[in-house]
PDB file of C-alpha atoms in Angstrom:
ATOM      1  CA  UNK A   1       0.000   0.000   0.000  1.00 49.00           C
ATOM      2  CA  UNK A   2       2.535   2.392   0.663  1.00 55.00           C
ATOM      3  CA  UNK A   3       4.833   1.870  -2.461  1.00 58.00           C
ATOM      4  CA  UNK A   4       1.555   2.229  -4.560  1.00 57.00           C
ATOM      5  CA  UNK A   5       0.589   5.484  -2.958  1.00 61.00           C
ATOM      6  CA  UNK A   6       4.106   6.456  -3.147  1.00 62.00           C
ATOM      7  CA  UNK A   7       3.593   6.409  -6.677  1.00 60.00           C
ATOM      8  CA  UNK A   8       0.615   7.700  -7.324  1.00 61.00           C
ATOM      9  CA  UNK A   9       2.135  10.700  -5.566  1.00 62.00           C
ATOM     10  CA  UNK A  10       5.377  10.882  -7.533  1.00 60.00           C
ATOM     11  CA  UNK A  11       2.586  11.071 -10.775  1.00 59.00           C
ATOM     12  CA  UNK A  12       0.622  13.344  -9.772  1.00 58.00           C
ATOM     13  CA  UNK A  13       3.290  15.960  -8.935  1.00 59.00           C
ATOM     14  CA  UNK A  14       4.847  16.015 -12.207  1.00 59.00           C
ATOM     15  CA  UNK A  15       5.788  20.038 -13.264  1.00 62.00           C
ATOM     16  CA  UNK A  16       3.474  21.192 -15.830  1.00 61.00           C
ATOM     17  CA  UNK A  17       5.068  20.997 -19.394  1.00 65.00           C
ATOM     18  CA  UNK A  18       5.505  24.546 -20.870  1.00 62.00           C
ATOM     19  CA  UNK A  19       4.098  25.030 -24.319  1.00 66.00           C
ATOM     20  CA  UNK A  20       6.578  25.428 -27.604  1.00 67.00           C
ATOM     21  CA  UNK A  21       5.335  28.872 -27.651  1.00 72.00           C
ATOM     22  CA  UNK A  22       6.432  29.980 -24.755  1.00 76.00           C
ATOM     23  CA  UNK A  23       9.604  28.634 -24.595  1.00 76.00           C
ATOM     24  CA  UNK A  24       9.688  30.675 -27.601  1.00 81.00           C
ATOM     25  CA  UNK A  25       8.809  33.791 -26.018  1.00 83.00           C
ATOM     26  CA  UNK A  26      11.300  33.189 -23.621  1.00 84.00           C
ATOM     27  CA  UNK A  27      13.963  33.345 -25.978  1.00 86.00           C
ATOM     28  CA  UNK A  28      13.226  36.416 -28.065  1.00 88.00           C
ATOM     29  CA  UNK A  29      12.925  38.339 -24.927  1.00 91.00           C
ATOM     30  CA  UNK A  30      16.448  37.105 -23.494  1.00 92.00           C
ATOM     31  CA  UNK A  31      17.707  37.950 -27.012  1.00 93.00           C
ATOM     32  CA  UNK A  32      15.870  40.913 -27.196  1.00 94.00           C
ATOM     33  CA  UNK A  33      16.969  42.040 -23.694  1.00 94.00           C
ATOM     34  CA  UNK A  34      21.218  41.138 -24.673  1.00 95.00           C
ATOM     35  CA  UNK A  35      20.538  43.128 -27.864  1.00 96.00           C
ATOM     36  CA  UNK A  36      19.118  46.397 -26.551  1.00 95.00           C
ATOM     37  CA  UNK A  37      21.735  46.193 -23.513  1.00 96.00           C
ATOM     38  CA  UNK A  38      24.812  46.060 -25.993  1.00 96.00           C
ATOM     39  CA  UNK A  39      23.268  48.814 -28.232  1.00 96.00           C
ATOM     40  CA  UNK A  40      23.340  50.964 -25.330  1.00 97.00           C
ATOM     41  CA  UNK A  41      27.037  50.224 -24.034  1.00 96.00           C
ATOM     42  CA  UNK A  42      28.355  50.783 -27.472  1.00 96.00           C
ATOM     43  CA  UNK A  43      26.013  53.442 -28.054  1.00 95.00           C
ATOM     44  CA  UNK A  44      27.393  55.317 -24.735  1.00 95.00           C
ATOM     45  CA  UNK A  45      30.779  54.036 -25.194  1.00 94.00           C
ATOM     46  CA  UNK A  46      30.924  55.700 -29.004  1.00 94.00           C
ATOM     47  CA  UNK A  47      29.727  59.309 -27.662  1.00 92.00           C
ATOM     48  CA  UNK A  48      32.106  59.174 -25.041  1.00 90.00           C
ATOM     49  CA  UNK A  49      35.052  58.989 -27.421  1.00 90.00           C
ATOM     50  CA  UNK A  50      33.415  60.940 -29.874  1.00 88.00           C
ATOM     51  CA  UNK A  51      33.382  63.753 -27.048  1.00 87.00           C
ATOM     52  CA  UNK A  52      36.479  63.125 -25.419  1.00 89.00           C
ATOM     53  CA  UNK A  53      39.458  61.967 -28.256  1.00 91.00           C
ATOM     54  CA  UNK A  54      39.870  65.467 -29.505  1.00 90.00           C
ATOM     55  CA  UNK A  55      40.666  67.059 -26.267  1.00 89.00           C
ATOM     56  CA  UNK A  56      43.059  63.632 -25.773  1.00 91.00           C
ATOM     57  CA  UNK A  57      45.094  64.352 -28.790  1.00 93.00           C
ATOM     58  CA  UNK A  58      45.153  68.334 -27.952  1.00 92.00           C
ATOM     59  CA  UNK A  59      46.646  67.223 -24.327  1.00 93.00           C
ATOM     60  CA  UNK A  60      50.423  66.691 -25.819  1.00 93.00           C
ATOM     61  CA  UNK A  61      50.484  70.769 -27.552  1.00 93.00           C
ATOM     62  CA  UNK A  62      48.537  72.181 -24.193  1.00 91.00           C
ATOM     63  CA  UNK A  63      51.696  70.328 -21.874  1.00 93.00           C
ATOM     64  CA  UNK A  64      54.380  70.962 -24.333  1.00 93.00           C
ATOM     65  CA  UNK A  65      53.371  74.439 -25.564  1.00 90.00           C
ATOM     66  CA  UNK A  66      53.887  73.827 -28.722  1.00 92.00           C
ATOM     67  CA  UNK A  67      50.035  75.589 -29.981  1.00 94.00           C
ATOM     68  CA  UNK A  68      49.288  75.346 -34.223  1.00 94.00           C
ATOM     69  CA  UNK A  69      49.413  79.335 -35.717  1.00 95.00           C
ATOM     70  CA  UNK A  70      47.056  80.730 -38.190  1.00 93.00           C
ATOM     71  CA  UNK A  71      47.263  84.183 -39.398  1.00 93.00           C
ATOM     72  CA  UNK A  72      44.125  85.026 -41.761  1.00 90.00           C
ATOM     73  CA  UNK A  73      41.480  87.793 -41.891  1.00 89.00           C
ATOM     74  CA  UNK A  74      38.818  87.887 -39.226  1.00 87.00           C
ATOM     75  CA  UNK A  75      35.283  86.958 -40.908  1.00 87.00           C
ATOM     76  CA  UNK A  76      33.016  86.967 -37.738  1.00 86.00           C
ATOM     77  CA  UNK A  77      33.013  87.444 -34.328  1.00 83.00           C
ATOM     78  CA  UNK A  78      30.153  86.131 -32.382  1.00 83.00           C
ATOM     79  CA  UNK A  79      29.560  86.320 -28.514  1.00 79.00           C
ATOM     80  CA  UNK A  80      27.208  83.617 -27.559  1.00 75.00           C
ATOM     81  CA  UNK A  81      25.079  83.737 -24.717  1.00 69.00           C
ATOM     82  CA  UNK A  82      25.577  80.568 -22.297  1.00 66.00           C
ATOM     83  CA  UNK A  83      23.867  80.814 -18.978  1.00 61.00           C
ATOM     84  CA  UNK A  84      25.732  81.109 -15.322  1.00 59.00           C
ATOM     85  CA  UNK A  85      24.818  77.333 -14.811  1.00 57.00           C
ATOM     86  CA  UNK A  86      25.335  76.334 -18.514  1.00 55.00           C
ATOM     87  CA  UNK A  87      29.367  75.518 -19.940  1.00 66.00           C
ATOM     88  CA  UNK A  88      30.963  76.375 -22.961  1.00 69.00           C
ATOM     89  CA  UNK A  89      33.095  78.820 -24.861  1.00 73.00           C
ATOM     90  CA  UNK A  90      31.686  83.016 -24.681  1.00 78.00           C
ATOM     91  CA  UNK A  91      33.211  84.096 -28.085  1.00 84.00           C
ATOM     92  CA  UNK A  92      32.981  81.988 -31.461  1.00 85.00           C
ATOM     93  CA  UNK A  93      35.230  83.156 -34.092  1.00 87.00           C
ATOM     94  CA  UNK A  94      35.036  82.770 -37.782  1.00 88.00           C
ATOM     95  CA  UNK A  95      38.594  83.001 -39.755  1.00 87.00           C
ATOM     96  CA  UNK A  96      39.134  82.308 -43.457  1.00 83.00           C
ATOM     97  CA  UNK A  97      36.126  79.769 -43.325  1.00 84.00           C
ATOM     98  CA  UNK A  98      36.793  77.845 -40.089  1.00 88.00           C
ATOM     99  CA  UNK A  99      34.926  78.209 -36.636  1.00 88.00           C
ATOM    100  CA  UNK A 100      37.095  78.708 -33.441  1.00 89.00           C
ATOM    101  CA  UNK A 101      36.252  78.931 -30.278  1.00 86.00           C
ATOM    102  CA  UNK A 102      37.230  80.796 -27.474  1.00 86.00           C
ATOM    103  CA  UNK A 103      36.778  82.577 -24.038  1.00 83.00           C
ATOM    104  CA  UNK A 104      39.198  85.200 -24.289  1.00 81.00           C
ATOM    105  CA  UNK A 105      37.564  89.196 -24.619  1.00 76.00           C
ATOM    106  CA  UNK A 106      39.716  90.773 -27.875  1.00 76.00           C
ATOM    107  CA  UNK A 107      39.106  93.967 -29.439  1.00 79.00           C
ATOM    108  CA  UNK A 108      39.204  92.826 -33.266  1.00 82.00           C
ATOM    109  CA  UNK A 109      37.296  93.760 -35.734  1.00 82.00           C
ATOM    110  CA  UNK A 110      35.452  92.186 -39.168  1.00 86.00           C
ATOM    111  CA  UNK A 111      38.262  92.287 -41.662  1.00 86.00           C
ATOM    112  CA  UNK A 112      40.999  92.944 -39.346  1.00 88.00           C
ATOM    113  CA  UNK A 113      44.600  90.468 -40.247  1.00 90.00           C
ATOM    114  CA  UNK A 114      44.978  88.664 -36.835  1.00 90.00           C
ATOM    115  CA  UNK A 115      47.215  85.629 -35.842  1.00 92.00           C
ATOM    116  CA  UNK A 116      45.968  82.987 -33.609  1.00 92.00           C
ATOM    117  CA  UNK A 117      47.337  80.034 -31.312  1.00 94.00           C
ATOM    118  CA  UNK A 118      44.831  77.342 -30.679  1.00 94.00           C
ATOM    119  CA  UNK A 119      44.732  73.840 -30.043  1.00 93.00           C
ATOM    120  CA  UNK A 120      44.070  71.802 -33.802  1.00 93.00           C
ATOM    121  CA  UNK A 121      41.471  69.115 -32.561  1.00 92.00           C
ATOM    122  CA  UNK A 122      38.854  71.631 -30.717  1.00 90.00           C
ATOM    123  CA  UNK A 123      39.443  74.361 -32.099  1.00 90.00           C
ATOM    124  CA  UNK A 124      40.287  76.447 -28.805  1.00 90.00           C
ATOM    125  CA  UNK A 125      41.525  79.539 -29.413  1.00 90.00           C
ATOM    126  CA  UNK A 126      44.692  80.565 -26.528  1.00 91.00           C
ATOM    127  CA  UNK A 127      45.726  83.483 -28.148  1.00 91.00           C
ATOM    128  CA  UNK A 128      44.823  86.257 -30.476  1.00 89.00           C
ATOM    129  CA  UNK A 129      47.347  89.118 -31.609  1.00 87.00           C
TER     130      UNK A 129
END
């Protein structure tokens, strides 16, 4: 009596078989899951170098002193208006077709021949003569 109740037991408490489907289910959402995961670490990892390599390679000529120099006539000289809390450069300058940018105050003038040192990956303007 006891071995046959045993039994009847043991069948009776099988696990319930999951359908095809949603083994299925289970799957594309495990892939699904991987896939958006990795988009976002390459995703972040991308703009991060994107933001950061030109300031790397600009690090040697801001140690060494050794700053690229331009002479040209000045096209444009913009102030632009960041706020207290806000970062960024004051003054954007425009010199034989290329933007620079810069946070030093200069009295120059549209026209005027001036000679700048700036860093060649951003684009930071250091000095203006």
């Amino acid at each position: 009596m006891i071995t046959v109740d045993e039994i009847q037991r043991k069948k009776y408490r099988k696990k319930p078989r999951r359908n095809r489907n949603e083994k299925k289910d289970v799957i594309v959402k495990t892939v699904f899951t991987y896939l958006v995961v990795s988009l976002i670490f390459v995703g972040l990892t991308s703009f991060s170098l994107y933001i950061v390599v030109p300031y790397w390679l600009d690090l040697p000529r801001l140690l060494t002193g050794n700053y690229a120099v331009i002479s040209g006539t000045l096209n444009s000289y913009e102030t632009t208006h960041t706020s207290g809390k806000s970062w960024g450069y004051n003054y954007y300058i425009k010199m034989d077709g290329i933007g620079y940018h810069t946070e030093l105050s200069k009295d120059v003038y549209i026209g005027e021949k001036v000679t700048i040192s700036f860093l060649p990956h951003t684009k930071v303007i250091l000095k203006i003569k």
